Amino acid sequence: MGARGGISKPGGRGRGGPGGRGGGGRGGGRGGGRGGMKGGNKVVVVPHKHSGIFIAKGKEDALVTKNMVPGESVYNEKRISVQQDDGTKIEYRVWNPFRSKLAAAILGGVDNIWIQPGAKVLYLGAASGTTVSHVSDVVGPEGVVYAVEFSHRSGRDLVNMAKKRTNVIPIIEDARHPAKYRMLVGMVDVIFSDVAQPDQARILALNASYFLKAGGHFVISIKANCIDSTIPAEAVFASEVKKLQQEQFKPAEQVTLEPFERDHACVIGGYRMPKKEKKKD
């Protein structure tokens, strides 16, 4: 792809400095800081091993997605404009792993996230839509993201973001009650869950029983101290994996979200996977 481009900084707050709002601290708070790109205009964008995701190689490498709405930032993230050989420009958005569990899992080396161009995704715990916007970039115009968020305050931001992104369907409902939004959601290829509730395995299973196709996949972000803060994180992750196995999920891999999140892990796998045929002698 070898095209070069420059970086547009989302003016003002947190311009790549030690931190945006609430400067310093974890990855520079909201703005630039460790999770973003440093300036310099010699940037080369190359495809990541996950389809629909890219790496911008400059002074520092950054994870980026192709902006579905060029010219617009969603959460004050940096944008990178790359000129193609034919003179057209493609705009990418920097995906900050300190602000997104999915980006942290990708940088943690997960084998497969199953979220790819054209995929239909149910996203539980969408919050104000930071990660949802990048998933929207990845699945593209042929895909769709059903984004469920219970908090009305976060939901407002989510709804506003979805106005410009035709492939995002915001649903302001409680993920514990999928029956309430069953008329809005079709069958999906992937469920991504980031609900940080003690019964999140049950919430995922309930939604999967309504919406996840057999042979589909799941990605769940587990925050250990949300489930049980009295035992080691590893023990929490192991017990959650067991719960998933009892609900027709087949966990295939687990990655830690260190150094971006403390005591978090992502578990990825399949749902109601077809039985392998036994070979006849």
CSV table of C-alpha atoms in Angstrom, one decimal:
chain,number,residue,atom,x,y,z
A,1,MET,CA,0.0,0.0,0.0
A,2,GLY,CA,3.0,2.1,0.7
A,3,ALA,CA,1.2,5.5,0.6
A,4,ARG,CA,2.4,8.3,2.7
A,5,GLY,CA,0.4,10.9,4.6
A,6,GLY,CA,0.3,13.4,7.4
A,7,ILE,CA,-1.6,13.5,10.7
A,8,SER,CA,-4.4,15.9,11.5
A,9,LYS,CA,-4.5,16.7,15.2
A,10,PRO,CA,-7.9,17.3,16.7
A,11,GLY,CA,-7.2,20.8,17.7
A,12,GLY,CA,-6.8,22.0,21.3
A,13,ARG,CA,-7.2,19.6,24.1
A,14,GLY,CA,-4.5,16.9,24.6
A,15,ARG,CA,-2.7,17.5,21.3
A,16,GLY,CA,-0.4,14.5,21.5
A,17,GLY,CA,1.0,16.0,24.7
A,18,PRO,CA,1.4,14.2,28.0
A,19,GLY,CA,-2.4,14.0,28.3
A,20,GLY,CA,-5.7,15.4,27.2
A,21,ARG,CA,-8.4,16.0,29.9
A,22,GLY,CA,-6.9,15.2,33.3
A,23,GLY,CA,-3.4,15.2,31.8
A,24,GLY,CA,-0.8,12.5,32.6
A,25,GLY,CA,-2.1,9.5,34.4
A,26,ARG,CA,-3.2,6.4,32.6
A,27,GLY,CA,-2.1,6.8,29.0
A,28,GLY,CA,-2.6,10.5,29.1
A,29,GLY,CA,-6.3,10.6,30.1
A,30,ARG,CA,-8.6,11.2,27.2
A,31,GLY,CA,-6.5,12.9,24.5
A,32,GLY,CA,-3.2,12.0,22.9
A,33,GLY,CA,-0.4,10.7,25.1
A,34,ARG,CA,0.8,7.1,24.9
A,35,GLY,CA,-2.0,5.6,23.0
A,36,GLY,CA,-1.9,8.0,20.0
A,37,MET,CA,0.5,8.9,17.3
A,38,LYS,CA,3.4,11.3,17.7
A,39,GLY,CA,3.6,14.1,15.1
A,40,GLY,CA,5.8,14.0,12.0
A,41,ASN,CA,4.3,13.7,8.6
A,42,LYS,CA,6.1,10.6,7.2
A,43,VAL,CA,3.5,8.0,7.9
A,44,VAL,CA,3.0,4.7,6.0
A,45,VAL,CA,-0.2,2.7,6.5
A,46,VAL,CA,0.0,-1.1,6.1
A,47,PRO,CA,-2.7,-3.7,6.6
A,48,HIS,CA,-2.8,-5.5,10.0
A,49,LYS,CA,-3.3,-9.3,10.0
A,50,HIS,CA,-6.9,-8.7,11.0
A,51,SER,CA,-8.9,-7.7,7.9
A,52,GLY,CA,-10.2,-4.1,8.0
A,53,ILE,CA,-7.6,-2.9,10.6
A,54,PHE,CA,-4.3,-1.1,9.7
A,55,ILE,CA,-1.0,0.0,11.3
A,56,ALA,CA,0.3,3.5,10.7
A,57,LYS,CA,4.0,3.4,10.8
A,58,GLY,CA,5.7,6.7,11.7
A,59,LYS,CA,7.9,7.8,14.6
A,60,GLU,CA,5.6,5.4,16.6
A,61,ASP,CA,3.4,2.7,15.3
A,62,ALA,CA,-0.3,3.1,15.9
A,63,LEU,CA,-3.4,0.9,15.3
A,64,VAL,CA,-5.8,2.7,12.9
A,65,THR,CA,-9.1,2.1,11.1
A,66,LYS,CA,-10.3,3.5,7.8
A,67,ASN,CA,-12.6,6.4,8.7
A,68,MET,CA,-16.1,5.7,7.4
A,69,VAL,CA,-17.0,9.4,7.9
A,70,PRO,CA,-13.9,11.3,6.6
A,71,GLY,CA,-13.3,14.7,8.3
A,72,GLU,CA,-15.0,13.6,11.5
A,73,SER,CA,-13.4,12.6,14.8
A,74,VAL,CA,-15.7,10.8,17.3
A,75,TYR,CA,-13.8,11.2,20.6
A,76,ASN,CA,-11.1,13.8,19.7
A,77,GLU,CA,-8.8,11.1,18.3
A,78,LYS,CA,-6.1,11.9,15.8
A,79,ARG,CA,-6.8,11.3,12.1
A,80,ILE,CA,-4.2,10.5,9.4
A,81,SER,CA,-4.7,11.4,5.8
A,82,VAL,CA,-2.9,9.2,3.3
A,83,GLN,CA,-2.6,10.1,-0.4
A,84,GLN,CA,-2.9,7.2,-2.8
A,85,ASP,CA,-1.0,6.8,-6.0
A,86,ASP,CA,-4.0,8.0,-8.0
A,87,GLY,CA,-4.1,11.3,-6.0
A,88,THR,CA,-7.2,10.3,-3.9
A,89,LYS,CA,-6.9,10.5,-0.1
A,90,ILE,CA,-7.9,7.9,2.5
A,91,GLU,CA,-8.4,9.0,6.1
A,92,TYR,CA,-7.6,6.8,9.0
A,93,ARG,CA,-8.5,7.2,12.7
A,94,VAL,CA,-6.0,6.3,15.5
A,95,TRP,CA,-7.4,3.6,17.7
A,96,ASN,CA,-6.2,4.2,21.3
A,97,PRO,CA,-5.8,0.9,23.3
A,98,PHE,CA,-6.0,2.9,26.6
A,99,ARG,CA,-9.6,3.8,25.6
A,100,SER,CA,-10.7,0.6,24.0
A,101,LYS,CA,-10.6,-3.0,25.3
A,102,LEU,CA,-10.8,-4.4,21.8
A,103,ALA,CA,-7.8,-2.4,20.6
A,104,ALA,CA,-5.9,-3.6,23.7
A,105,ALA,CA,-6.8,-7.2,22.8
A,106,ILE,CA,-5.6,-6.7,19.2
A,107,LEU,CA,-2.3,-5.3,20.4
A,108,GLY,CA,-2.1,-8.1,22.9
A,109,GLY,CA,-1.8,-10.4,19.9
A,110,VAL,CA,-5.2,-12.1,19.8
A,111,ASP,CA,-5.3,-14.7,16.9
A,112,ASN,CA,-8.8,-13.8,15.6
A,113,ILE,CA,-11.4,-11.2,16.5
A,114,TRP,CA,-13.9,-12.4,13.9
A,115,ILE,CA,-15.0,-8.7,13.4
A,116,GLN,CA,-14.3,-8.1,9.8
A,117,PRO,CA,-15.6,-6.2,6.7
A,118,GLY,CA,-19.2,-7.2,6.1
A,119,ALA,CA,-19.8,-8.7,9.6
A,120,LYS,CA,-22.9,-8.3,11.6
A,121,VAL,CA,-22.0,-7.5,15.2
A,122,LEU,CA,-24.0,-7.2,18.4
A,123,TYR,CA,-22.1,-5.0,20.8
A,124,LEU,CA,-23.2,-5.2,24.5
A,125,GLY,CA,-22.0,-2.3,26.8
A,126,ALA,CA,-21.5,0.2,24.0
A,127,ALA,CA,-21.0,3.2,26.4
A,128,SER,CA,-20.6,6.4,24.4
A,129,GLY,CA,-19.5,4.6,21.3
A,130,THR,CA,-15.7,5.0,21.3
A,131,THR,CA,-14.9,1.4,20.4
A,132,VAL,CA,-18.2,1.0,18.5
A,133,SER,CA,-17.1,3.7,16.0
A,134,HIS,CA,-14.0,1.7,15.2
A,135,VAL,CA,-16.0,-1.5,14.8
A,136,SER,CA,-18.2,0.5,12.5
A,137,ASP,CA,-15.1,1.4,10.5
A,138,VAL,CA,-14.0,-2.2,10.4
A,139,VAL,CA,-17.3,-3.8,9.3
A,140,GLY,CA,-17.8,-1.0,6.8
A,141,PRO,CA,-21.0,-0.2,4.8
A,142,GLU,CA,-21.8,-3.8,4.1
A,143,GLY,CA,-21.7,-4.7,7.9
A,144,VAL,CA,-23.8,-3.6,10.8
A,145,VAL,CA,-23.2,-2.9,14.5
A,146,TYR,CA,-26.1,-3.2,16.9
A,147,ALA,CA,-24.9,-1.2,19.9
A,148,VAL,CA,-26.7,-1.8,23.2
A,149,GLU,CA,-26.2,0.6,26.1
A,150,PHE,CA,-28.4,1.1,29.2
A,151,SER,CA,-27.1,4.5,30.5
A,152,HIS,CA,-29.0,7.3,29.0
A,153,ARG,CA,-26.1,9.8,29.4
A,154,SER,CA,-23.7,7.6,27.4
A,155,GLY,CA,-26.6,6.6,25.1
A,156,ARG,CA,-26.9,10.3,24.0
A,157,ASP,CA,-23.4,10.3,22.6
A,158,LEU,CA,-23.9,6.9,21.1
A,159,VAL,CA,-27.1,8.1,19.3
A,160,ASN,CA,-25.3,11.2,18.0
A,161,MET,CA,-22.4,9.2,16.7
A,162,ALA,CA,-24.9,6.8,14.9
A,163,LYS,CA,-26.5,9.7,13.1
A,164,LYS,CA,-23.4,10.0,10.9
A,165,ARG,CA,-22.7,6.2,10.7
A,166,THR,CA,-25.4,4.4,8.9
A,167,ASN,CA,-24.2,1.0,9.9
A,168,VAL,CA,-24.6,1.6,13.7
A,169,ILE,CA,-28.0,0.9,15.3
A,170,PRO,CA,-28.1,2.3,18.8
A,171,ILE,CA,-30.3,0.5,21.3
A,172,ILE,CA,-30.8,2.2,24.7
A,173,GLU,CA,-31.8,-0.9,26.7
A,174,ASP,CA,-30.6,-3.2,29.4
A,175,ALA,CA,-28.5,-6.1,27.9
A,176,ARG,CA,-30.0,-8.3,30.6
A,177,HIS,CA,-33.4,-8.2,28.8
A,178,PRO,CA,-32.7,-9.0,25.1
A,179,ALA,CA,-36.4,-9.8,24.6
A,180,LYS,CA,-37.0,-6.0,24.8
A,181,TYR,CA,-34.9,-5.4,21.7
A,182,ARG,CA,-35.5,-8.6,19.7
A,183,MET,CA,-37.5,-6.7,17.1
A,184,LEU,CA,-34.5,-4.5,16.4
A,185,VAL,CA,-31.7,-7.0,16.1
A,186,GLY,CA,-31.2,-9.6,13.3
A,187,MET,CA,-29.0,-12.7,13.6
A,188,VAL,CA,-25.3,-11.7,14.0
A,189,ASP,CA,-21.9,-13.3,13.3
A,190,VAL,CA,-20.2,-11.9,16.4
A,191,ILE,CA,-21.2,-10.7,19.9
A,192,PHE,CA,-18.7,-8.4,21.6
A,193,SER,CA,-19.5,-8.0,25.3
A,194,ASP,CA,-18.1,-5.4,27.7
A,195,VAL,CA,-20.7,-5.1,30.4
A,196,ALA,CA,-18.6,-5.4,33.6
A,197,GLN,CA,-21.3,-7.1,35.6
A,198,PRO,CA,-20.9,-10.1,37.9
A,199,ASP,CA,-23.4,-12.1,35.8
A,200,GLN,CA,-21.9,-11.1,32.4
A,201,ALA,CA,-21.5,-14.7,31.3
A,202,ARG,CA,-25.2,-15.2,31.7
A,203,ILE,CA,-25.9,-11.9,29.9
A,204,LEU,CA,-23.8,-13.0,27.0
A,205,ALA,CA,-25.4,-16.4,26.9
A,206,LEU,CA,-28.9,-14.9,26.9
A,207,ASN,CA,-28.2,-12.6,24.0
A,208,ALA,CA,-26.4,-15.4,22.1
A,209,SER,CA,-29.5,-17.6,22.5
A,210,TYR,CA,-31.6,-14.9,20.7
A,211,PHE,CA,-29.2,-13.4,18.2
A,212,LEU,CA,-25.9,-15.4,17.6
A,213,LYS,CA,-25.9,-17.8,14.7
A,214,ALA,CA,-24.7,-21.4,15.3
A,215,GLY,CA,-21.0,-21.4,14.4
A,216,GLY,CA,-20.8,-17.7,15.2
A,217,HIS,CA,-18.2,-16.2,17.6
A,218,PHE,CA,-18.0,-14.1,20.8
A,219,VAL,CA,-15.5,-11.8,22.3
A,220,ILE,CA,-15.9,-11.0,26.0
A,221,SER,CA,-13.9,-8.5,28.1
A,222,ILE,CA,-13.7,-9.6,31.7
A,223,LYS,CA,-12.8,-7.2,34.5
A,224,ALA,CA,-11.8,-9.5,37.4
A,225,ASN,CA,-12.7,-7.3,40.3
A,226,CYS,CA,-16.2,-6.7,38.9
A,227,ILE,CA,-16.9,-10.3,39.4
A,228,ASP,CA,-15.0,-11.2,42.5
A,229,SER,CA,-12.4,-8.9,44.1
A,230,THR,CA,-11.5,-11.4,46.8
A,231,ILE,CA,-9.7,-13.9,44.7
A,232,PRO,CA,-6.8,-13.6,42.2
A,233,ALA,CA,-7.7,-12.3,38.7
A,234,GLU,CA,-6.5,-15.6,37.1
A,235,ALA,CA,-8.9,-17.6,39.2
A,236,VAL,CA,-11.8,-15.3,38.1
A,237,PHE,CA,-10.9,-15.7,34.4
A,238,ALA,CA,-10.8,-19.5,34.8
A,239,SER,CA,-14.2,-19.6,36.5
A,240,GLU,CA,-15.7,-17.3,33.8
A,241,VAL,CA,-14.3,-19.6,31.1
A,242,LYS,CA,-16.0,-22.6,32.9
A,243,LYS,CA,-19.3,-20.7,33.0
A,244,LEU,CA,-19.1,-20.0,29.2
A,245,GLN,CA,-18.3,-23.7,28.5
A,246,GLN,CA,-21.6,-24.6,30.2
A,247,GLU,CA,-23.5,-22.3,27.9
A,248,GLN,CA,-22.6,-23.8,24.6
A,249,PHE,CA,-19.6,-21.5,24.1
A,250,LYS,CA,-16.3,-22.9,23.1
A,251,PRO,CA,-13.6,-20.5,24.4
A,252,ALA,CA,-10.5,-20.8,22.1
A,253,GLU,CA,-8.1,-18.1,23.4
A,254,GLN,CA,-7.6,-15.7,26.3
A,255,VAL,CA,-5.4,-12.6,26.2
A,256,THR,CA,-4.5,-10.2,29.0
A,257,LEU,CA,-5.1,-6.6,28.4
A,258,GLU,CA,-2.0,-5.5,30.2
A,259,PRO,CA,-0.3,-3.0,30.0
A,260,PHE,CA,-3.4,-1.1,28.9
A,261,GLU,CA,-5.9,-2.3,31.6
A,262,ARG,CA,-5.1,-3.9,34.9
A,263,ASP,CA,-6.7,-7.3,35.8
A,264,HIS,CA,-8.6,-7.5,32.6
A,265,ALA,CA,-8.7,-10.3,30.0
A,266,CYS,CA,-10.4,-10.9,26.7
A,267,VAL,CA,-11.8,-14.4,26.0
A,268,ILE,CA,-12.6,-15.3,22.4
A,269,GLY,CA,-14.3,-18.4,20.9
A,270,GLY,CA,-17.1,-20.0,19.0
A,271,TYR,CA,-20.8,-20.7,19.8
A,272,ARG,CA,-22.7,-24.0,19.1
A,273,MET,CA,-19.8,-25.1,16.9
A,274,PRO,CA,-20.7,-27.9,14.5
A,275,LYS,CA,-19.6,-31.3,15.7
A,276,LYS,CA,-16.6,-32.6,13.8
A,277,GLU,CA,-17.4,-35.8,11.8
A,278,LYS,CA,-15.6,-38.8,13.2
A,279,LYS,CA,-13.6,-40.5,10.5
A,280,LYS,CA,-14.9,-44.0,9.6
A,281,ASP,CA,-12.3,-46.7,9.2
